[in-house]
Amino acid sequence: MWQPISTAPFDRDLELAVMDGDGVHALVFPCRRILAGWTKSATNERLDISPTHWRTWKPDKTDV
């Protein structure tokens, strides 16, 4: 279930939802909240995004 972005925890892999002109989309990679915003979990690359919702990242069983 999606949660408001204001309640997103730190130090956990999260699935984020972002809005654009076509609607709401879930990002296809896990992200982490940091004090300055968001990073891509796998690379620690800083992301320039404004997500609207979050939920716990559940890795695809084929990824493990």
Short mmCIF file of C-alpha atoms in Angstrom, two decimals, residues 13-61:
data_model
loop_
_atom_site.label_atom_id
_atom_site.label_comp_id
_atom_site.label_asym_id
_atom_site.label_seq_id
_atom_site.Cartn_x
_atom_site.Cartn_y
_atom_site.Cartn_z
CA ASP A 13 15.11 0.52 0.15
CA LEU A 14 11.88 2.08 -1.03
CA GLU A 15 9.75 2.04 -4.16
CA LEU A 16 8.80 5.59 -5.10
CA ALA A 17 5.94 7.01 -7.13
CA VAL A 18 6.38 10.18 -9.18
CA MET A 19 3.87 12.25 -11.14
CA ASP A 20 4.38 13.63 -14.64
CA GLY A 21 2.18 14.80 -17.48
CA ASP A 22 1.06 11.22 -18.13
CA GLY A 23 0.05 10.43 -14.54
CA VAL A 24 1.60 8.57 -11.62
CA HIS A 25 4.47 6.13 -12.24
CA ALA A 26 6.44 3.84 -9.92
CA LEU A 27 10.21 3.91 -10.35
CA VAL A 28 11.66 0.55 -11.43
CA PHE A 29 14.65 0.63 -9.05
CA PRO A 30 14.96 0.94 -5.26
CA CYS A 31 15.68 4.34 -3.75
CA ARG A 32 16.82 5.60 -0.37
CA ARG A 33 15.88 8.77 1.44
CA ILE A 34 18.76 10.98 2.57
CA LEU A 35 18.74 14.35 4.33
CA ALA A 36 19.22 16.16 1.00
CA GLY A 37 16.62 14.17 -0.96
CA TRP A 38 16.86 10.78 -2.69
CA THR A 39 19.48 8.38 -4.04
CA LYS A 40 19.42 5.30 -6.22
CA SER A 41 20.14 2.45 -3.77
CA ALA A 42 22.48 0.44 -6.00
CA THR A 43 24.82 3.32 -6.88
CA ASN A 44 24.17 6.05 -4.28
CA GLU A 45 23.61 8.37 -7.27
CA ARG A 46 21.66 11.46 -6.21
CA LEU A 47 18.27 11.72 -7.90
CA ASP A 48 16.57 14.95 -8.92
CA ILE A 49 13.00 13.81 -8.29
CA SER A 50 9.96 14.87 -6.28
CA PRO A 51 8.17 11.66 -5.37
CA THR A 52 4.60 11.75 -4.09
CA HIS A 53 4.30 8.33 -2.42
CA TRP A 54 6.42 5.42 -1.21
CA ARG A 55 6.16 1.76 -0.23
CA THR A 56 8.65 -0.89 0.85
CA TRP A 57 10.76 -2.16 -2.04
CA LYS A 58 10.02 -5.80 -2.75
CA PRO A 59 12.74 -7.24 -4.99
CA ASP A 60 11.56 -9.40 -7.86
CA LYS A 61 12.30 -13.04 -7.07
#
